GROMACS .gro file of C-alpha atoms in nm:
model
  241
    1MET     CA    1   2.191   3.505   2.743
    2PRO     CA    2   2.568   3.553   2.799
    3VAL     CA    3   2.596   3.261   3.036
    4LEU     CA    4   2.406   2.936   3.006
    5VAL     CA    5   2.438   2.655   3.254
    6ILE     CA    6   2.394   2.329   3.128
    7THR     CA    7   2.293   2.042   3.371
    8GLY     CA    8   2.155   1.693   3.334
    9THR     CA    9   1.895   1.468   3.496
   10GLY     CA   10   2.191   1.228   3.583
   11THR     CA   11   2.504   1.108   3.455
   12GLU     CA   12   2.549   0.974   3.101
   13VAL     CA   13   2.262   1.160   2.966
   14GLY     CA   14   2.449   1.339   2.682
   15LYS     CA   15   2.556   1.670   2.849
   16THR     CA   16   2.894   1.705   2.686
   17VAL     CA   17   2.788   1.636   2.336
   18THR     CA   18   2.482   1.861   2.384
   19THR     CA   19   2.718   2.136   2.521
   20ALA     CA   20   2.923   2.098   2.201
   21ALA     CA   21   2.625   2.118   1.992
   22VAL     CA   22   2.503   2.431   2.152
   23ALA     CA   23   2.868   2.577   2.114
   24ALA     CA   24   2.887   2.467   1.745
   25ALA     CA   25   2.547   2.629   1.665
   26ALA     CA   26   2.662   2.957   1.840
   27LEU     CA   27   2.975   2.958   1.647
   28ALA     CA   28   2.796   2.906   1.326
   29ALA     CA   29   2.587   3.212   1.402
   30GLY     CA   30   2.885   3.410   1.465
   31ARG     CA   31   2.915   3.430   1.823
   32SER     CA   32   3.222   3.380   2.039
   33VAL     CA   33   3.198   3.097   2.293
   34ALA     CA   34   3.374   2.976   2.594
   35VAL     CA   35   3.312   2.653   2.781
   36LEU     CA   36   3.377   2.611   3.167
   37LYS     CA   37   3.359   2.270   3.305
   38ALA     CA   38   3.301   2.344   3.666
   39ALA     CA   39   3.458   2.005   3.808
   40GLN     CA   40   3.598   1.733   3.590
   41THR     CA   41   3.616   1.398   3.752
   42GLY     CA   42   3.749   1.062   3.639
   43VAL     CA   43   4.032   1.198   3.431
   44ARG     CA   44   4.410   1.201   3.487
   45PRO     CA   45   4.616   1.511   3.430
   46ASP     CA   46   4.721   1.394   3.097
   47GLU     CA   47   4.394   1.304   2.937
   48ARG     CA   48   4.126   1.526   2.770
   49GLY     CA   49   3.854   1.644   2.955
   50ASP     CA   50   3.488   1.730   2.885
   51ALA     CA   51   3.579   2.083   2.785
   52ASP     CA   52   3.840   1.952   2.546
   53GLU     CA   53   3.593   1.735   2.392
   54VAL     CA   54   3.358   2.015   2.341
   55ALA     CA   55   3.637   2.210   2.159
   56ARG     CA   56   3.735   1.913   1.945
   57LEU     CA   57   3.372   1.883   1.812
   58ALA     CA   58   3.252   2.228   1.819
   59GLY     CA   59   3.541   2.432   1.687
   60PRO     CA   60   3.742   2.720   1.819
   61VAL     CA   61   3.596   2.796   2.175
   62THR     CA   62   3.786   2.891   2.485
   63ALA     CA   63   3.809   2.579   2.690
   64ALA     CA   64   3.854   2.590   3.069
   65GLU     CA   65   3.792   2.395   3.391
   66LEU     CA   66   3.812   2.475   3.744
   67ALA     CA   67   3.960   2.147   3.879
   68ARG     CA   68   3.984   1.794   3.797
   69TYR     CA   69   3.994   1.485   4.011
   70PRO     CA   70   4.115   1.123   3.916
   71GLU     CA   71   3.814   0.914   4.041
   72PRO     CA   72   3.491   0.915   3.858
   73LEU     CA   73   3.291   1.023   4.150
   74ALA     CA   74   3.077   1.332   4.259
   75PRO     CA   75   3.307   1.635   4.273
   76GLY     CA   76   3.297   1.686   4.639
   77THR     CA   77   3.358   1.313   4.712
   78ALA     CA   78   3.635   1.288   4.444
   79ALA     CA   79   3.801   1.601   4.605
   80ARG     CA   80   3.803   1.462   4.953
   81ARG     CA   81   3.930   1.122   4.849
   82ALA     CA   82   4.226   1.274   4.630
   83GLY     CA   83   4.308   1.514   4.929
   84MET     CA   84   4.249   1.827   4.691
   85ALA     CA   85   4.084   2.130   4.720
   86PRO     CA   86   3.699   2.149   4.619
   87VAL     CA   87   3.546   2.360   4.374
   88HIS     CA   88   3.292   2.618   4.535
   89PRO     CA   89   3.004   2.774   4.368
   90HIS     CA   90   3.135   3.110   4.398
   91GLU     CA   91   3.445   3.003   4.213
   92VAL     CA   92   3.243   2.868   3.918
   93ALA     CA   93   3.050   3.196   3.910
   94ASP     CA   94   3.353   3.421   3.927
   95ARG     CA   95   3.527   3.234   3.636
   96ALA     CA   96   3.211   3.234   3.412
   97ALA     CA   97   3.170   3.600   3.469
   98LYS     CA   98   3.520   3.681   3.380
   99LEU     CA   99   3.475   3.479   3.050
  100ALA     CA  100   3.152   3.645   2.980
  101VAL     CA  101   3.345   3.966   2.970
  102GLU     CA  102   3.526   3.855   2.655
  103HIS     CA  103   3.272   3.611   2.493
  104ASP     CA  104   2.932   3.654   2.363
  105LEU     CA  105   2.836   3.305   2.509
  106VAL     CA  106   2.960   3.119   2.809
  107LEU     CA  107   2.847   2.752   2.857
  108VAL     CA  108   2.895   2.619   3.206
  109GLU     CA  109   2.871   2.244   3.212
  110GLY     CA  110   2.816   2.072   3.531
  111ALA     CA  111   2.904   1.731   3.660
  112GLY     CA  112   2.609   1.481   3.703
  113GLY     CA  113   2.287   1.620   3.803
  114LEU     CA  114   2.181   1.952   3.932
  115LEU     CA  115   2.240   1.903   4.296
  116VAL     CA  116   2.570   1.694   4.276
  117ARG     CA  117   2.777   1.830   4.544
  118PHE     CA  118   3.082   2.046   4.487
  119ASP     CA  119   3.205   2.073   4.826
  120ALA     CA  120   3.173   1.968   5.206
  121ALA     CA  121   2.917   2.282   5.250
  122GLY     CA  122   2.680   2.132   4.991
  123GLY     CA  123   2.745   2.374   4.717
  124THR     CA  124   2.594   2.261   4.379
  125LEU     CA  125   2.583   2.385   4.027
  126ALA     CA  126   2.240   2.531   4.122
  127ASP     CA  127   2.407   2.763   4.371
  128ALA     CA  128   2.641   2.873   4.087
  129ALA     CA  129   2.375   2.936   3.856
  130GLY     CA  130   2.193   3.139   4.129
  131LEU     CA  131   2.501   3.349   4.182
  132LEU     CA  132   2.535   3.419   3.801
  133GLY     CA  133   2.164   3.490   3.748
  134ALA     CA  134   2.176   3.251   3.455
  135PRO     CA  135   1.937   3.025   3.279
  136VAL     CA  136   1.969   2.668   3.312
  137LEU     CA  137   1.940   2.422   3.030
  138VAL     CA  138   1.838   2.064   3.126
  139VAL     CA  139   1.967   1.766   2.928
  140ALA     CA  140   1.745   1.465   2.972
  141GLN     CA  141   1.727   1.126   2.843
  142ALA     CA  142   1.483   1.012   2.572
  143GLY     CA  143   1.321   0.702   2.705
  144LEU     CA  144   1.120   0.546   3.006
  145GLY     CA  145   1.192   0.703   3.343
  146THR     CA  146   1.294   1.058   3.205
  147LEU     CA  147   0.976   1.221   3.311
  148ASN     CA  148   1.025   1.182   3.678
  149THR     CA  149   1.392   1.304   3.680
  150THR     CA  150   1.314   1.588   3.445
  151GLU     CA  151   1.017   1.714   3.648
  152LEU     CA  152   1.218   1.679   3.976
  153THR     CA  153   1.504   1.899   3.834
  154ALA     CA  154   1.259   2.149   3.692
  155LEU     CA  155   1.080   2.163   4.029
  156GLU     CA  156   1.409   2.220   4.204
  157LEU     CA  157   1.508   2.511   3.972
  158ARG     CA  158   1.182   2.694   4.027
  159ARG     CA  159   1.193   2.625   4.399
  160ARG     CA  160   1.538   2.829   4.404
  161GLY     CA  161   1.379   3.091   4.176
  162LEU     CA  162   1.626   2.994   3.860
  163GLU     CA  163   1.521   3.014   3.510
  164LEU     CA  164   1.476   2.696   3.320
  165ALA     CA  165   1.562   2.776   2.967
  166GLY     CA  166   1.433   2.441   2.840
  167VAL     CA  167   1.498   2.076   2.786
  168VAL     CA  168   1.728   1.905   2.512
  169ILE     CA  169   1.710   1.532   2.467
  170GLY     CA  170   2.059   1.434   2.499
  171SER     CA  171   2.055   1.110   2.280
  172TRP     CA  172   1.780   1.033   2.060
  173PRO     CA  173   1.770   0.694   1.929
  174GLY     CA  174   1.753   0.596   1.561
  175SER     CA  175   1.442   0.342   1.626
  176PRO     CA  176   1.251   0.524   1.912
  177ASP     CA  177   1.011   0.285   2.125
  178LEU     CA  178   0.673   0.398   2.230
  179ALA     CA  179   0.772   0.547   2.555
  180THR     CA  180   1.034   0.756   2.386
  181ARG     CA  181   0.800   0.895   2.117
  182CYS     CA  182   0.554   0.990   2.386
  183ASN     CA  183   0.799   1.159   2.571
  184VAL     CA  184   0.842   1.437   2.308
  185THR     CA  185   0.502   1.535   2.410
  186ASP     CA  186   0.524   1.492   2.779
  187LEU     CA  187   0.875   1.624   2.838
  188PRO     CA  188   0.792   1.999   2.795
  189GLU     CA  189   0.469   1.940   3.000
  190VAL     CA  190   0.639   1.787   3.310
  191ALA     CA  191   0.910   2.052   3.279
  192ALA     CA  192   0.673   2.334   3.213
  193ALA     CA  193   0.932   2.454   2.965
  194PRO     CA  194   1.004   2.400   2.581
  195LEU     CA  195   1.173   2.127   2.437
  196LEU     CA  196   1.467   2.278   2.270
  197GLY     CA  197   1.626   1.995   2.079
  198ALA     CA  198   1.719   1.634   2.027
  199ILE     CA  199   2.063   1.520   1.970
  200PRO     CA  200   2.096   1.201   1.759
  201CYS     CA  201   2.241   0.901   1.937
  202GLY     CA  202   2.617   0.865   1.835
  203ALA     CA  203   2.650   1.230   1.730
  204GLY     CA  204   2.973   1.258   1.944
  205ALA     CA  205   3.135   1.012   1.707
  206LEU     CA  206   3.095   1.197   1.394
  207PRO     CA  207   3.389   1.365   1.251
  208PRO     CA  208   3.410   1.729   1.383
  209ALA     CA  209   3.342   1.902   1.049
  210ASP     CA  210   3.006   1.668   1.003
  211PHE     CA  211   2.927   1.751   1.363
  212ARG     CA  212   2.966   2.130   1.321
  213LYS     CA  213   2.734   2.129   0.994
  214ALA     CA  214   2.460   1.930   1.151
  215ALA     CA  215   2.454   2.080   1.510
  216PRO     CA  216   2.202   2.368   1.421
  217GLU     CA  217   1.970   2.121   1.284
  218TRP     CA  218   1.948   1.956   1.639
  219LEU     CA  219   1.858   2.268   1.825
  220ALA     CA  220   1.563   2.521   1.838
  221PRO     CA  221   1.624   2.892   1.732
  222ARG     CA  222   1.663   2.988   2.075
  223LEU     CA  223   1.987   2.791   2.085
  224ASP     CA  224   2.094   2.940   1.734
  225GLY     CA  225   1.941   2.624   1.552
  226THR     CA  226   1.683   2.547   1.308
  227TRP     CA  227   1.520   2.253   1.475
  228ASP     CA  228   1.139   2.285   1.465
  229ALA     CA  229   0.986   2.116   1.804
  230GLU     CA  230   0.628   2.104   1.679
  231ALA     CA  231   0.714   1.939   1.355
  232PHE     CA  232   0.922   1.697   1.553
  233ARG     CA  233   0.642   1.625   1.781
  234VAL     CA  234   0.394   1.555   1.522
  235ARG     CA  235   0.636   1.346   1.316
  236MET     CA  236   0.720   1.144   1.627
  237ALA     CA  237   0.355   1.103   1.774
  238PRO     CA  238   0.242   0.747   1.799
  239GLN     CA  239  -0.105   0.652   1.699
  240PRO     CA  240  -0.353   0.588   1.983
  241GLY     CA  241  -0.367   0.238   2.076
   0.00000   0.00000   0.00000
């Protein structure tokens, strides 16, 4: 798995922290890692972007981004409004492939969800994943409403012939409600893919050393972690009403 594309079921679902956790676990396993942000929006030239945040939390990764736009909008819209060149899927694929030559793992983080448009032609992260032939990891919300958006994302990946590596819950609450606990069982069913982790809410605020130490505990062995999905499901399963 030299390249792994990371998308979300929407915005603010925990993609960047999840990307950092995957990077940290891979580094702990002795792998070299590069992180590519396909298009950074809502950040000025002098501000830290998502790839920089992954590096801060995870450790010594190669951090790269293709473009950044000042307004917090979909990349295609942000590029048009700023009068800047958009990012195209083939550029994402080309950069990721070059990084893969010198790294054991390249993580490509999208912006928003799978079908957020990069350019006027309607190019998306899904198109870049297709060009790369890379599996896609979906970061999902924990609570009510996540089953619909997760299933829609999974269906679109399969319609395009793309591999869904699995689902990670991007922000697991300290006191999960009934819907959230039930979703531990239901998410892998609607996605028809394994649940590969659950990142604790607030993990991104941990000191980097603590984040790096804990990251493998949040992720399944396929992502270089030690997290046990079945044990987590049993522990979180609510009693029948």
